[in-house]
Amino acid sequence: MSTVSLETTVALRRMRAHRLIRKLHLWIGAWGAIAAVLFGITGFLQNHRAVMKLPQGDSTEVSRVELPVPEEARASPEALRQWLHDTQHLDLESQRGPQGRPPERLLSDTSRASDASRASDASRAGDANGRRAGRWTLSAGNARKITQAEYTPGADTLTLRTTVQSPLAILTRLHKGVGGGIAWILLSDSFAVGLVALGLSGLIMWSRGRTPRQMIFSIVGAAALITALLAASAIL
């Protein structure tokens, strides 16, 4: 095979690879386009919730009841959860133990903001003898509706309340992967992988026909430098 034909073959292969990458870039972008818009909007709102105080959505309590707790259900969060399942037909999963114990893993049906609020409440709660006591919190629901049971160890009753999220709060919770269930988490994972693929394929297409020096002194190099500097300032 002559040198000319070899160079032509290599060029054709590179062109085919470039076309394939371009098609993948377009198809992946089409798959995640709607998600990019939604996640972009909710991400922007969350980034500026403190400084610009942009709205994060509202949570409205629609019901609150006090339930008497039998002695056998007060032994542990597991016993309390089983009692709620048997008597109230509620499958509540998330829980937190008494103060002094490390918090158990919360499932994806409770927002971090409400976790912090309940933790603050728990740290201030005391039992009838004036001793500090933690609060067991069990909850279940989806991105829109949440049912929570809150119980202070040793108390005779627990509080069962139901809250409903506004549309914006629903989008914010879904952005965090809260309340959507396994199917939503897998879908979000596909969008996350898609973003990585878009970034890599975009870099490959941008680098076509450019030397390493041209890549460094391009918008890609500027983006990498700015990202590194801001990341360094955030952690140092």
GROMACS .gro file of C-alpha atoms in nm:
model
  236
    1MET     CA    1   0.000   0.000   0.000
    2SER     CA    2   0.139   0.336  -0.104
    3THR     CA    3   0.198   0.622   0.137
    4VAL     CA    4  -0.077   0.827  -0.029
    5SER     CA    5  -0.336   0.551  -0.001
    6LEU     CA    6  -0.237   0.487   0.362
    7GLU     CA    7  -0.280   0.853   0.450
    8THR     CA    8  -0.615   0.855   0.269
    9THR     CA    9  -0.731   0.549   0.465
   10VAL     CA   10  -0.630   0.706   0.796
   11ALA     CA   11  -0.804   1.031   0.705
   12LEU     CA   12  -1.122   0.844   0.609
   13ARG     CA   13  -1.119   0.655   0.938
   14ARG     CA   14  -1.076   0.975   1.134
   15MET     CA   15  -1.360   1.134   0.941
   16ARG     CA   16  -1.589   0.840   1.012
   17ALA     CA   17  -1.497   0.847   1.380
   18HIS     CA   18  -1.566   1.221   1.391
   19ARG     CA   19  -1.906   1.173   1.227
   20LEU     CA   20  -1.991   0.896   1.473
   21ILE     CA   21  -1.891   1.112   1.772
   22ARG     CA   22  -2.092   1.401   1.629
   23LYS     CA   23  -2.401   1.181   1.591
   24LEU     CA   24  -2.363   1.048   1.944
   25HIS     CA   25  -2.323   1.403   2.070
   26LEU     CA   26  -2.645   1.510   1.900
   27TRP     CA   27  -2.845   1.205   2.012
   28ILE     CA   28  -2.727   1.228   2.372
   29GLY     CA   29  -2.801   1.599   2.372
   30ALA     CA   30  -3.153   1.533   2.243
   31TRP     CA   31  -3.210   1.270   2.515
   32GLY     CA   32  -3.114   1.506   2.795
   33ALA     CA   33  -3.233   1.838   2.652
   34ILE     CA   34  -3.547   1.868   2.865
   35ALA     CA   35  -3.361   1.752   3.174
   36ALA     CA   36  -3.086   2.006   3.106
   37VAL     CA   37  -3.344   2.287   3.106
   38LEU     CA   38  -3.516   2.167   3.425
   39PHE     CA   39  -3.197   2.085   3.615
   40GLY     CA   40  -3.043   2.411   3.497
   41ILE     CA   41  -3.332   2.619   3.629
   42THR     CA   42  -3.357   2.441   3.964
   43GLY     CA   43  -2.978   2.436   4.001
   44PHE     CA   44  -2.964   2.812   3.946
   45LEU     CA   45  -3.238   2.868   4.204
   46GLN     CA   46  -3.062   2.650   4.460
   47ASN     CA   47  -2.727   2.820   4.403
   48HIS     CA   48  -2.882   3.156   4.489
   49ARG     CA   49  -3.120   3.056   4.767
   50ALA     CA   50  -2.908   3.236   5.030
   51VAL     CA   51  -2.758   3.546   4.862
   52MET     CA   52  -3.033   3.643   4.619
   53LYS     CA   53  -3.297   3.459   4.825
   54LEU     CA   54  -3.461   3.311   4.519
   55PRO     CA   55  -3.773   3.102   4.589
   56GLN     CA   56  -3.728   2.733   4.656
   57GLY     CA   57  -4.095   2.636   4.665
   58ASP     CA   58  -4.329   2.593   4.958
   59SER     CA   59  -4.434   2.307   5.181
   60THR     CA   60  -4.790   2.314   5.318
   61GLU     CA   61  -4.898   2.104   5.613
   62VAL     CA   62  -5.238   1.955   5.533
   63SER     CA   63  -5.289   1.738   5.840
   64ARG     CA   64  -5.147   1.683   6.188
   65VAL     CA   65  -5.267   1.431   6.444
   66GLU     CA   66  -5.144   1.304   6.779
   67LEU     CA   67  -5.152   0.927   6.820
   68PRO     CA   68  -5.122   0.741   7.154
   69VAL     CA   69  -4.827   0.501   7.144
   70PRO     CA   70  -4.853   0.169   7.328
   71GLU     CA   71  -4.572   0.060   7.556
   72GLU     CA   72  -4.448  -0.215   7.325
   73ALA     CA   73  -4.404   0.031   7.036
   74ARG     CA   74  -4.175   0.260   7.237
   75ALA     CA   75  -3.885   0.017   7.259
   76SER     CA   76  -3.711   0.111   6.934
   77PRO     CA   77  -3.765   0.287   6.601
   78GLU     CA   78  -3.817  -0.055   6.443
   79ALA     CA   79  -4.094  -0.141   6.689
   80LEU     CA   80  -4.254   0.197   6.631
   81ARG     CA   81  -4.237   0.154   6.256
   82GLN     CA   82  -4.392  -0.193   6.277
   83TRP     CA   83  -4.673  -0.063   6.498
   84LEU     CA   84  -4.749   0.216   6.249
   85HIS     CA   85  -4.751  -0.038   5.969
   86ASP     CA   86  -4.992  -0.269   6.151
   87THR     CA   87  -5.230  -0.007   6.288
   88GLN     CA   88  -5.211   0.286   6.045
   89HIS     CA   89  -5.108   0.093   5.731
   90LEU     CA   90  -4.810   0.325   5.682
   91ASP     CA   91  -4.477   0.209   5.544
   92LEU     CA   92  -4.242   0.463   5.697
   93GLU     CA   93  -3.876   0.396   5.638
   94SER     CA   94  -3.650   0.686   5.728
   95GLN     CA   95  -3.546   0.715   6.088
   96ARG     CA   96  -3.310   0.884   6.326
   97GLY     CA   97  -3.213   0.751   6.665
   98PRO     CA   98  -3.192   0.934   6.999
   99GLN     CA   99  -2.938   1.206   7.064
  100GLY     CA  100  -2.587   1.075   7.116
  101ARG     CA  101  -2.622   0.801   6.854
  102PRO     CA  102  -2.491   0.855   6.501
  103PRO     CA  103  -2.779   0.926   6.260
  104GLU     CA  104  -2.886   0.628   6.059
  105ARG     CA  105  -2.897   0.651   5.682
  106LEU     CA  106  -3.194   0.850   5.559
  107LEU     CA  107  -3.375   0.732   5.250
  108SER     CA  108  -3.454   0.968   4.965
  109ASP     CA  109  -3.793   1.084   5.088
  110THR     CA  110  -3.678   1.354   5.333
  111SER     CA  111  -3.514   1.679   5.225
  112ARG     CA  112  -3.191   1.799   5.382
  113ALA     CA  113  -3.351   2.122   5.490
  114SER     CA  114  -3.623   1.947   5.687
  115ASP     CA  115  -3.361   1.708   5.829
  116ALA     CA  116  -3.165   2.002   5.967
  117SER     CA  117  -3.482   2.155   6.111
  118ARG     CA  118  -3.581   1.832   6.284
  119ALA     CA  119  -3.227   1.781   6.414
  120SER     CA  120  -3.239   2.127   6.568
  121ASP     CA  121  -3.576   2.049   6.724
  122ALA     CA  122  -3.445   1.719   6.856
  123SER     CA  123  -3.146   1.883   7.019
  124ARG     CA  124  -3.381   2.114   7.211
  125ALA     CA  125  -3.632   1.850   7.310
  126GLY     CA  126  -3.638   1.718   7.667
  127ASP     CA  127  -3.826   1.436   7.833
  128ALA     CA  128  -4.057   1.468   8.132
  129ASN     CA  129  -3.767   1.449   8.376
  130GLY     CA  130  -3.583   1.735   8.211
  131ARG     CA  131  -3.323   1.511   8.045
  132ARG     CA  132  -3.217   1.579   7.688
  133ALA     CA  133  -3.377   1.336   7.444
  134GLY     CA  134  -3.352   1.273   7.074
  135ARG     CA  135  -3.641   1.237   6.835
  136TRP     CA  136  -3.721   0.943   6.614
  137THR     CA  137  -3.838   1.055   6.272
  138LEU     CA  138  -3.992   0.811   6.028
  139SER     CA  139  -4.120   0.927   5.692
  140ALA     CA  140  -4.239   0.816   5.352
  141GLY     CA  141  -4.390   0.966   5.042
  142ASN     CA  142  -4.291   1.104   4.706
  143ALA     CA  143  -4.174   1.436   4.564
  144ARG     CA  144  -4.517   1.594   4.622
  145LYS     CA  145  -4.661   1.440   4.939
  146ILE     CA  146  -4.472   1.345   5.256
  147THR     CA  147  -4.601   1.167   5.565
  148GLN     CA  148  -4.386   1.197   5.877
  149ALA     CA  149  -4.410   1.044   6.221
  150GLU     CA  150  -4.212   1.218   6.496
  151TYR     CA  151  -4.169   1.058   6.836
  152THR     CA  152  -3.965   1.159   7.140
  153PRO     CA  153  -3.849   0.847   7.330
  154GLY     CA  154  -4.051   0.800   7.649
  155ALA     CA  155  -4.347   1.009   7.535
  156ASP     CA  156  -4.703   0.876   7.537
  157THR     CA  157  -4.791   1.009   7.192
  158LEU     CA  158  -4.635   1.075   6.855
  159THR     CA  159  -4.708   1.340   6.595
  160LEU     CA  160  -4.820   1.223   6.251
  161ARG     CA  161  -4.829   1.494   5.989
  162THR     CA  162  -4.872   1.518   5.613
  163THR     CA  163  -4.725   1.794   5.397
  164VAL     CA  164  -4.772   1.877   5.031
  165GLN     CA  165  -4.504   2.044   4.819
  166SER     CA  166  -4.562   2.322   4.566
  167PRO     CA  167  -4.467   2.261   4.199
  168LEU     CA  168  -4.137   2.447   4.239
  169ALA     CA  169  -4.056   2.252   4.556
  170ILE     CA  170  -4.132   1.929   4.368
  171LEU     CA  171  -3.881   2.021   4.096
  172THR     CA  172  -3.622   2.114   4.359
  173ARG     CA  173  -3.667   1.782   4.539
  174LEU     CA  174  -3.642   1.589   4.215
  175HIS     CA  175  -3.323   1.782   4.132
  176LYS     CA  176  -3.176   1.642   4.457
  177GLY     CA  177  -3.303   1.293   4.380
  178VAL     CA  178  -3.552   1.313   4.668
  179GLY     CA  179  -3.891   1.146   4.650
  180GLY     CA  180  -3.868   1.017   4.295
  181GLY     CA  181  -3.797   0.655   4.376
  182ILE     CA  182  -3.558   0.415   4.209
  183ALA     CA  183  -3.691   0.483   3.858
  184TRP     CA  184  -3.624   0.857   3.887
  185ILE     CA  185  -3.277   0.795   4.031
  186LEU     CA  186  -3.191   0.571   3.736
  187LEU     CA  187  -3.325   0.829   3.492
  188SER     CA  188  -3.120   1.101   3.664
  189ASP     CA  189  -2.816   0.876   3.645
  190SER     CA  190  -2.864   0.846   3.270
  191PHE     CA  191  -2.871   1.227   3.245
  192ALA     CA  192  -2.554   1.250   3.455
  193VAL     CA  193  -2.375   0.997   3.235
  194GLY     CA  194  -2.507   1.184   2.933
  195LEU     CA  195  -2.351   1.509   3.057
  196VAL     CA  196  -2.015   1.336   3.092
  197ALA     CA  197  -2.050   1.193   2.741
  198LEU     CA  198  -2.149   1.535   2.604
  199GLY     CA  199  -1.845   1.694   2.764
  200LEU     CA  200  -1.602   1.433   2.635
  201SER     CA  201  -1.749   1.424   2.284
  202GLY     CA  202  -1.756   1.805   2.274
  203LEU     CA  203  -1.388   1.820   2.369
  204ILE     CA  204  -1.301   1.564   2.103
  205MET     CA  205  -1.488   1.758   1.834
  206TRP     CA  206  -1.339   2.089   1.949
  207SER     CA  207  -0.987   1.946   1.941
  208ARG     CA  208  -1.019   1.831   1.580
  209GLY     CA  209  -0.765   2.014   1.368
  210ARG     CA  210  -0.618   2.201   1.666
  211THR     CA  211  -0.275   2.160   1.818
  212PRO     CA  212  -0.227   2.115   2.195
  213ARG     CA  213  -0.107   2.477   2.213
  214GLN     CA  214  -0.422   2.598   2.039
  215MET     CA  215  -0.634   2.393   2.279
  216ILE     CA  216  -0.460   2.546   2.582
  217PHE     CA  217  -0.509   2.900   2.453
  218SER     CA  218  -0.872   2.848   2.358
  219ILE     CA  219  -1.203   2.879   2.536
  220VAL     CA  220  -1.153   2.522   2.660
  221GLY     CA  221  -0.824   2.617   2.820
  222ALA     CA  222  -0.979   2.931   2.970
  223ALA     CA  223  -1.267   2.728   3.115
  224ALA     CA  224  -1.027   2.476   3.266
  225LEU     CA  225  -0.813   2.752   3.420
  226ILE     CA  226  -1.109   2.942   3.567
  227THR     CA  227  -1.256   2.619   3.707
  228ALA     CA  228  -0.925   2.526   3.870
  229LEU     CA  229  -0.879   2.872   4.022
  230LEU     CA  230  -1.232   2.892   4.164
  231ALA     CA  231  -1.212   2.536   4.295
  232ALA     CA  232  -0.881   2.615   4.464
  233SER     CA  233  -1.023   2.931   4.623
  234ALA     CA  234  -1.319   2.730   4.755
  235ILE     CA  235  -1.111   2.464   4.929
  236LEU     CA  236  -0.802   2.653   5.043
   0.00000   0.00000   0.00000
